[in-house]
Short mmCIF file of C-alpha atoms in Angstrom, two decimals:
data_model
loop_
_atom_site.label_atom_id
_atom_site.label_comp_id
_atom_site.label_asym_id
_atom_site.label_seq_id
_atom_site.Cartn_x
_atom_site.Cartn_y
_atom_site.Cartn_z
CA UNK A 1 54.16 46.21 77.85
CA UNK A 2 56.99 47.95 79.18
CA UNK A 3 56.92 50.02 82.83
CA UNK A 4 58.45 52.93 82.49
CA UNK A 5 60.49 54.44 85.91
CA UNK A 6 58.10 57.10 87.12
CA UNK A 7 59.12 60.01 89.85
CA UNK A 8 55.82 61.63 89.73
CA UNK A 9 55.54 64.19 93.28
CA UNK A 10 51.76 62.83 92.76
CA UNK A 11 50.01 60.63 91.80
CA UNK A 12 52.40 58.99 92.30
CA UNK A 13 53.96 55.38 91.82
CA UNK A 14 52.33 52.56 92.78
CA UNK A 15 53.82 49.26 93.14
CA UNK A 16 53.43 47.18 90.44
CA UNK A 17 52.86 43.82 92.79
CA UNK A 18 49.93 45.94 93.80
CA UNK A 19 48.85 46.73 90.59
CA UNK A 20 49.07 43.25 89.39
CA UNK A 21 47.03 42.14 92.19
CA UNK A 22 44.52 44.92 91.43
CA UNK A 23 44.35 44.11 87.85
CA UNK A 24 43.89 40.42 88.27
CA UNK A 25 41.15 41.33 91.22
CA UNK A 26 39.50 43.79 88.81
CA UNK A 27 36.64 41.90 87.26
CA UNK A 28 36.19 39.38 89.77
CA UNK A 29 37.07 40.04 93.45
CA UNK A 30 37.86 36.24 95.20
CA UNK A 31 34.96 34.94 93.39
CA UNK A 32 32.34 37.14 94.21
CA UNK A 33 31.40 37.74 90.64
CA UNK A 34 31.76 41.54 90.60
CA UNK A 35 34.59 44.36 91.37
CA UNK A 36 35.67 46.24 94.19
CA UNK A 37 34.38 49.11 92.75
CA UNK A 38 30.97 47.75 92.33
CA UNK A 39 30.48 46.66 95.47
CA UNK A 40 27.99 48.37 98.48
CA UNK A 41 30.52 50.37 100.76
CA UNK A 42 28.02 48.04 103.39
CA UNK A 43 28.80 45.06 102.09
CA UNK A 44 30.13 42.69 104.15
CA UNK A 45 33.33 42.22 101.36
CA UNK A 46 34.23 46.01 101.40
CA UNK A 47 33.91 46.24 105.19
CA UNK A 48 36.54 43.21 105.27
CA UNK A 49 38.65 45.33 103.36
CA UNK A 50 38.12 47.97 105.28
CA UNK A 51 39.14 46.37 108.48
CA UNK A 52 41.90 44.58 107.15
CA UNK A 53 43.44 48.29 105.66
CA UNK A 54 42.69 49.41 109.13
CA UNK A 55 44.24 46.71 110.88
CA UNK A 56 47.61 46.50 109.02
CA UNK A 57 47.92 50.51 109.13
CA UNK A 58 47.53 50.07 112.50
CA UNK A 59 50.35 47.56 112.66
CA UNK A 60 52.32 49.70 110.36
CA UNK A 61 52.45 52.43 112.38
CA UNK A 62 52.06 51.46 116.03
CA UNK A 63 49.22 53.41 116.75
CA UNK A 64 47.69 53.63 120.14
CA UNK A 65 44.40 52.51 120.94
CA UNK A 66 43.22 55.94 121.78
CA UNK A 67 43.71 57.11 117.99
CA UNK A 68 40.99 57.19 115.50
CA UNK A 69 41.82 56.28 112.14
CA UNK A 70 39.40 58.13 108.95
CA UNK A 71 39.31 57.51 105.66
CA UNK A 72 37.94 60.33 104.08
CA UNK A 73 38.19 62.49 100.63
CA UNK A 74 39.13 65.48 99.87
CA UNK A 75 42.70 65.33 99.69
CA UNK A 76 45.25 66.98 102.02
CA UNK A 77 43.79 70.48 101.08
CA UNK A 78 40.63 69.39 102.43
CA UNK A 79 42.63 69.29 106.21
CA UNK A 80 43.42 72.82 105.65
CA UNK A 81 39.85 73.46 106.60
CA UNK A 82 39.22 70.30 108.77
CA UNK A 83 41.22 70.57 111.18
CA UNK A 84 40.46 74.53 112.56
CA UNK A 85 37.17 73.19 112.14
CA UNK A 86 37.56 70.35 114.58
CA UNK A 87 40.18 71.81 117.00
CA UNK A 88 39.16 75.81 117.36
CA UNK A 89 35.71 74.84 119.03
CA UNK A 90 36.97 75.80 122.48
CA UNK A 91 38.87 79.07 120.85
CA UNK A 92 42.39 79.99 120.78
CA UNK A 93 44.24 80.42 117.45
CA UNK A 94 45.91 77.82 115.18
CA UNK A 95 49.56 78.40 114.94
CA UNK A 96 51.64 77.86 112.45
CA UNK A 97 55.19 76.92 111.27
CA UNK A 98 55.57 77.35 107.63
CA UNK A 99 58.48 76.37 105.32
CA UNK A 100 56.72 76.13 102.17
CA UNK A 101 54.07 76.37 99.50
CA UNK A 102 51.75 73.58 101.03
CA UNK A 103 52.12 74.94 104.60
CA UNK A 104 51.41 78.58 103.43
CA UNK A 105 48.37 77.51 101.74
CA UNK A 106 46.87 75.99 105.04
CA UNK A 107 47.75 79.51 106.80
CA UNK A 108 45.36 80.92 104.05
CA UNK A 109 42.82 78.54 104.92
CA UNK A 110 43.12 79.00 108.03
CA UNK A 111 43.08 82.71 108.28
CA UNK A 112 40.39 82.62 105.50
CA UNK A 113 37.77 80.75 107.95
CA UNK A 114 39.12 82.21 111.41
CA UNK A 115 41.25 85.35 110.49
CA UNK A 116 43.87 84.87 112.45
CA UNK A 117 46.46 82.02 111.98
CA UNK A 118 49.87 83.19 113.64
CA UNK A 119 52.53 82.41 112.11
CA UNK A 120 55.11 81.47 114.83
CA UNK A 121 58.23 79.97 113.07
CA UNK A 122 59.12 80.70 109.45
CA UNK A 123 61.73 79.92 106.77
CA UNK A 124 61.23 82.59 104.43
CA UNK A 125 64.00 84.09 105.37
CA UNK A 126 66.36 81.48 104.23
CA UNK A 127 64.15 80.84 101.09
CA UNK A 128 63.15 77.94 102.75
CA UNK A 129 66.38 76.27 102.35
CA UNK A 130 66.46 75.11 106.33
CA UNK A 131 63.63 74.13 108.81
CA UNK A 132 63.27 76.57 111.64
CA UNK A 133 65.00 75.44 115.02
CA UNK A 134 63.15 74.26 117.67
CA UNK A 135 64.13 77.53 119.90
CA UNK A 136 62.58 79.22 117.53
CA UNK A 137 58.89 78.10 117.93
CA UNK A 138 57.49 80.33 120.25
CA UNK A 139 53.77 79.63 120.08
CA UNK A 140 51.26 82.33 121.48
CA UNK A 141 49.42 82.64 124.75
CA UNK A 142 46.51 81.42 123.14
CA UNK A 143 47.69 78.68 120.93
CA UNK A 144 45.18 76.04 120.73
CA UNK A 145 47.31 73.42 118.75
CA UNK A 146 50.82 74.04 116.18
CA UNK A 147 50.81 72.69 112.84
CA UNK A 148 53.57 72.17 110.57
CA UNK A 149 54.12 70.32 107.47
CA UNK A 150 56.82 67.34 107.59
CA UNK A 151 57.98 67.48 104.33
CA UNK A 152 57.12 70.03 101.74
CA UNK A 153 56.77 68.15 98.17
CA UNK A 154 57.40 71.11 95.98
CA UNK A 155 60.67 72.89 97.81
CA UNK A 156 62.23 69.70 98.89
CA UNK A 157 62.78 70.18 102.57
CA UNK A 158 61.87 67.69 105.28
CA UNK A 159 62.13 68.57 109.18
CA UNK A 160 64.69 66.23 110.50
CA UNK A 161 62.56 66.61 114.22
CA UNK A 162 59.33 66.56 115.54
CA UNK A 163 58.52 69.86 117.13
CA UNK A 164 57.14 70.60 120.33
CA UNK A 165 53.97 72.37 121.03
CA UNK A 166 54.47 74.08 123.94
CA UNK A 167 53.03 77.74 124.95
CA UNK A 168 54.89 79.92 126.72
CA UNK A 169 53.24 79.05 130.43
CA UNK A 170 54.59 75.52 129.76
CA UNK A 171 51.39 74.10 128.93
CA UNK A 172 51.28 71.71 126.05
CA UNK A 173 48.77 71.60 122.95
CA UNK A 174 48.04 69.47 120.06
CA UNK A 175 50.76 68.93 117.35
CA UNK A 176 49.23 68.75 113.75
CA UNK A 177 50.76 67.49 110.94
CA UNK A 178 50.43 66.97 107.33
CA UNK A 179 52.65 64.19 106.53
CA UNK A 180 51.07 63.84 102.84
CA UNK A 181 54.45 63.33 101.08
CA UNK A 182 56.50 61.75 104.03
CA UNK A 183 53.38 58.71 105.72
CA UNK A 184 54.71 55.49 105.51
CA UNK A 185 58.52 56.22 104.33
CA UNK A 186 59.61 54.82 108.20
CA UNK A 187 58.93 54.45 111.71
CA UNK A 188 56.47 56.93 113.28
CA UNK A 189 56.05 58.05 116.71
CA UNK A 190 51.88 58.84 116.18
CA UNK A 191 51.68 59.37 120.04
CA UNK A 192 53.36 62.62 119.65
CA UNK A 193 51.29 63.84 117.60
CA UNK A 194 47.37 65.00 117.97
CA UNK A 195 45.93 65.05 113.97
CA UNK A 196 47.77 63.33 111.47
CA UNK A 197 46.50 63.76 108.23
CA UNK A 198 47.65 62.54 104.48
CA UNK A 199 46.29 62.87 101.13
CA UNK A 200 47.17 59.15 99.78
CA UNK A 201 48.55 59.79 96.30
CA UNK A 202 52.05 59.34 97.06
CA UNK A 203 53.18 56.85 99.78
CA UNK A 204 49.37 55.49 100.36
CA UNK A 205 47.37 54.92 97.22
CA UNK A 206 45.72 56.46 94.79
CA UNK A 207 44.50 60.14 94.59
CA UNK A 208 40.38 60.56 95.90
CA UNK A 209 41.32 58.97 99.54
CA UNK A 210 42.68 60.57 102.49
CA UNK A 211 43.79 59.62 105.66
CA UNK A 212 43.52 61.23 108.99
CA UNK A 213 44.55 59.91 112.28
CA UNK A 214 43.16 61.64 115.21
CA UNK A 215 43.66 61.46 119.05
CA UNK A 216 40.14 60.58 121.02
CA UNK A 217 40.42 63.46 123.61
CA UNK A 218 40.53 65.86 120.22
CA UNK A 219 36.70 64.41 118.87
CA UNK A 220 34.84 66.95 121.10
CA UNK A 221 36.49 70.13 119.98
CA UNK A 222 34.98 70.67 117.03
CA UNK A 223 33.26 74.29 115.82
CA UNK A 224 29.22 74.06 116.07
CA UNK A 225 29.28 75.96 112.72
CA UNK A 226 31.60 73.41 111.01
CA UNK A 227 30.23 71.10 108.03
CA UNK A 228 29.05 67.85 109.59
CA UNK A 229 30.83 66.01 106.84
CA UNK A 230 33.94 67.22 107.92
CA UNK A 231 33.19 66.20 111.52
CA UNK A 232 36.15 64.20 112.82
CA UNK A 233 33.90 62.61 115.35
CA UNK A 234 31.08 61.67 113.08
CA UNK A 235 33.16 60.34 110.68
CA UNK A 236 34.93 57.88 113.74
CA UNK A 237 31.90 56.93 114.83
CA UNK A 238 30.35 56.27 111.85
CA UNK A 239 33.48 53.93 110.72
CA UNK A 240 34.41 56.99 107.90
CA UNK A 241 31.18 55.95 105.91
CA UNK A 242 28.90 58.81 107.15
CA UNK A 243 28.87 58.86 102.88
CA UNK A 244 29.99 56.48 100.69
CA UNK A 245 33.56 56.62 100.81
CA UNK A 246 36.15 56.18 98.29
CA UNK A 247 35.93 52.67 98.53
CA UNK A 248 38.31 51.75 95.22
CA UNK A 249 41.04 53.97 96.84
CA UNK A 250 40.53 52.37 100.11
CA UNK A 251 40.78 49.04 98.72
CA UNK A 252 43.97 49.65 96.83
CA UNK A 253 45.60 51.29 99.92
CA UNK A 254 44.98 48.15 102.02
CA UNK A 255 46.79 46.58 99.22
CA UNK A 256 49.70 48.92 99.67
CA UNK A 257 49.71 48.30 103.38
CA UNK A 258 49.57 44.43 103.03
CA UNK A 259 52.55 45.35 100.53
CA UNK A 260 54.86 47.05 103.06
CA UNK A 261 53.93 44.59 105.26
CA UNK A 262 54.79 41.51 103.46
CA UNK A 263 56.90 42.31 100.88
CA UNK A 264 58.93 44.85 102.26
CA UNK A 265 59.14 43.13 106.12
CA UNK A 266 58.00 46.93 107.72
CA UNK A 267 58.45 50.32 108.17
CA UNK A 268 62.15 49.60 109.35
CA UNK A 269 62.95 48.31 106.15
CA UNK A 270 61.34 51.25 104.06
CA UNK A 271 62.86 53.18 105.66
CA UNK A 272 66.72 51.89 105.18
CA UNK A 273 65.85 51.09 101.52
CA UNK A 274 64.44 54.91 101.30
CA UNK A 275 67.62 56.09 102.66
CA UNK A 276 69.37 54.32 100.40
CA UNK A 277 67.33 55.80 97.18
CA UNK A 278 68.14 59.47 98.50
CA UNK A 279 71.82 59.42 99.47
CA UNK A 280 73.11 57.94 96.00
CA UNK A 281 71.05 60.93 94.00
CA UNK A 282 72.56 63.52 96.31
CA UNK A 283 75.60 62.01 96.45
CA UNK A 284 75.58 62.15 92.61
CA UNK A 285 74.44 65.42 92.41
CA UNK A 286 77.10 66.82 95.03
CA UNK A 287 79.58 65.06 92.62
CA UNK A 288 79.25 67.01 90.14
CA UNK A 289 79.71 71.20 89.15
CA UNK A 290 76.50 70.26 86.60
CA UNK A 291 73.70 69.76 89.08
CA UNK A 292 72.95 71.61 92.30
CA UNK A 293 70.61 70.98 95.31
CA UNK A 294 69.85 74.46 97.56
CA UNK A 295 68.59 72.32 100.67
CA UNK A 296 70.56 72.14 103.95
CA UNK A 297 72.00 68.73 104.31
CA UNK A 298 70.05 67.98 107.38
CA UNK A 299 66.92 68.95 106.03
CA UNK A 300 66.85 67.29 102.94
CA UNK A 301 63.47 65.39 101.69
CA UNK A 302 64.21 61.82 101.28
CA UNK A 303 60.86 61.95 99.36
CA UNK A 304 60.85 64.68 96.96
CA UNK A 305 64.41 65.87 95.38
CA UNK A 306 64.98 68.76 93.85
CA UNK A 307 68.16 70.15 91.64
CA UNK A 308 68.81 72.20 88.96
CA UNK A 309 71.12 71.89 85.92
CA UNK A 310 74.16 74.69 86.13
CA UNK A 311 72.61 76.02 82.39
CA UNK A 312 69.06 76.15 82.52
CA UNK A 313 68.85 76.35 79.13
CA UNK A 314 69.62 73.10 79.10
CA UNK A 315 66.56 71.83 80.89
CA UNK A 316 64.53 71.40 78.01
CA UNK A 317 66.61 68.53 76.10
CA UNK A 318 67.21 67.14 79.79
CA UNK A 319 63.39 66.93 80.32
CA UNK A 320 62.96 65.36 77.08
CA UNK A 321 66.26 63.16 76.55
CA UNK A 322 65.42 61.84 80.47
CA UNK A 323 61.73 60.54 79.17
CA UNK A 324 62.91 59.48 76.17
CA UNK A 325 65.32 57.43 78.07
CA UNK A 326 62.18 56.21 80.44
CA UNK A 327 62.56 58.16 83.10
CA UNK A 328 59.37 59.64 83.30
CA UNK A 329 57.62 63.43 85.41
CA UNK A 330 61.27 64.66 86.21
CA UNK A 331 60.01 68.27 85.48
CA UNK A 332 60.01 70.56 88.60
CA UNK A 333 56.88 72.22 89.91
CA UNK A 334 56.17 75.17 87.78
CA UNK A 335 56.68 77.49 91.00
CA UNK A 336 60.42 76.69 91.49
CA UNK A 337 61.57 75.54 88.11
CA UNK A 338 64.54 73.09 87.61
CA UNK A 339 64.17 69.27 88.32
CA UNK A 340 62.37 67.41 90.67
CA UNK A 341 62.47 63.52 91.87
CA UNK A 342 60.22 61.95 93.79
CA UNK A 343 61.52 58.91 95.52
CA UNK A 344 58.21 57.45 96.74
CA UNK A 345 58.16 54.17 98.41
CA UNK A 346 56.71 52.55 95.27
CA UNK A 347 59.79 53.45 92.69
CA UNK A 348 62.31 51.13 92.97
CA UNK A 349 65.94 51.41 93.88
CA UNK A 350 66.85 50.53 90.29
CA UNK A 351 64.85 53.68 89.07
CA UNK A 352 67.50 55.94 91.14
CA UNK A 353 70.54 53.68 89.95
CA UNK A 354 68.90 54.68 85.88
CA UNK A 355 68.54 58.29 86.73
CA UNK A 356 72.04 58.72 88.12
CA UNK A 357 73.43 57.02 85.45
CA UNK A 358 71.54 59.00 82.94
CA UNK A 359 72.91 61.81 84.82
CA UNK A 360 76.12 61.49 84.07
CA UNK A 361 75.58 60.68 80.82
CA UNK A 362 73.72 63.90 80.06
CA UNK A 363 76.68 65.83 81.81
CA UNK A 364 79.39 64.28 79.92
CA UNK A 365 77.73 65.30 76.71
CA UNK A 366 76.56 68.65 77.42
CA UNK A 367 79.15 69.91 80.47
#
């Protein structure tokens, strides 16, 4: 069998210690005579593994005793809903800062459920080629939390600050963020924020699980009209099994977590070894007249790179030289075009060393 190097923007990689683990876990988990995925979400073996995921997250990722941790389904998009839901009980408006496709498509949501959804920072006008400046948030008078999106998979571009949420009497409201491509890759201040939420396919698990972390004080804001499955506060209280969860997904994460933990040593050293990853390819691609990246330097996504060959009609025998050569989903999304890779946690640093070097390759032959 031979493991090809995958840059998928999601699903994405997994590890492949977790995947061995998995596979040799898959018929008979510890003796038990059965798989994860057979088990009762009640069982005393899942909620073990529940815990446990719970617990090392929690290590992971600092996070304060007054934070709720979900495990729900539905993916990210899911949160575009969820969250007014949960946080627009008491009124106000949800307001937005929007430097992308996944960010604009939670304003829809938003303004689909509530009708309004100001937007009150924006990088359209840049082509969302740089985040918007902290001076230029101004939230409205009536701004009942901000959310923003901390990396935006499909355009590339990754704040390089956490924003404040502050309206303009100086009071301070919830910060909400969708850190779906971007969980996990380092250190994480969670107390700054009020909702956290991340579909797991890329730094967490598989696709089918999603994770939210939410702040206590925020579980009694919730819209009497909302879905009760979507209920932040019945899900906490009901230990995110108000239905049966997506307990294969869950399992898998905790294996991901145990992962970081262990093999890894931590967040600190994700992050260095993700740093790493992304300044070689944009180094290479800065080297060279043949490839071009459009994002400001300081707001470059570690996670998800973007770039574009100087003849585009050269992308085709790229695309299919570059998976020939193993180097597998290097297509970008069909909204922006070009060449996309996605430097998850899970691909190696050898993956980045075979795609530069095929890089060059390519460019010698064809520039």
């Amino acid at each position: 069998m031979t493991r090809h190097f995958n840059f998928c923007a999601g699903p994405a990689a997994l590890p492949q210690p977790v995947l061995e683990r998995a596979r040799d876990e898959l018929l008979d988990y510890q003796g038990r005579g059965l798989s994860v995925m057979e088990m009762s979400h009640r069982s005393a073996e899942f909620v073990a593994i529940a815990e446990q995921a719970e617990r090392d997250l929690r290590e992971l990722l600092a996070i304060p005793d007054n934070y709720r941790v979900l495990f729900t389904q539905g993916g990210a998009t899911l949160q575009f809903a969820s969250v007014p839901f949960n946080l627009l009980g008491r009124g106000g408006s949800a307001n937005f800062v929007h430097t992308g496709i996944w960010g604009k498509k939670a304003i829809a949501e938003a303004r689909h459920l509530f009708g309004a959804a100001p937007v009150v920072a924006s990088s359209e006008a840049n082509g969302h080629s740089a985040v918007p400046r902290q001076a230029d948030i101004a939230l409205t008078d009536d701004a009942a939390y901000l959310h923003y999106t901390a990396n935006e998979t499909i355009g590339g571009i990754e704040f390089d600050y956490v924003p404040q949420a502050v309206r303009p009497d100086g009071t301070e409201v919830p910060l909400v963020c969708d850190m779906s491509s971007s969980i996990l890759s380092g250190p994480l201040d969670v107390s700054r924020f009020g909702v956290i939420y991340a579909g797991a396919q890329k730094n967490i698990g598989p696709a089918g699980l999603t994770l939210v972390i939410v702040r206590d004080d925020l579980l009694d804001q919730a819209c009497a009209e909302m879905p009760s499955l979507m209920g932040y506060k019945a899900q906490a209280e009901a230990g995110s099994m108000v239905n049966t969860p997506a307990t294969y997904g869950w399992y898998l994460a905790g294996l991901v977590f145990q992962w970081l933990k262990h093999d890894i040593g931590g967040l600190v050293a994700m992050d260095a070894l993700n740093a790493r990853k992304a300044e070689k390819l944009y180094a290479a691609i800065d080297g060279s007249d043949f490839y071009s990246n459009p994002i400001a330097r300081a707001n470059r996504s570690r996670m998800n790179v973007p770039f574009v060959l100087a003849d585009d009609r050269l992308d085709k025998a790229f695309l299919a030289e570059s998976e020939h050569a193993g180097l597998l989903n290097l297509k970008g999304h069909r909204s922006v075009g070009g060449m996309r890779a996605s430097l998850y946690n899970a691909v190696p640093e050898a993956a980045v060393d075979a795609l530069i070097d095929f890089m060059a390759d390519f460019e010698r032959r064809n520039g």
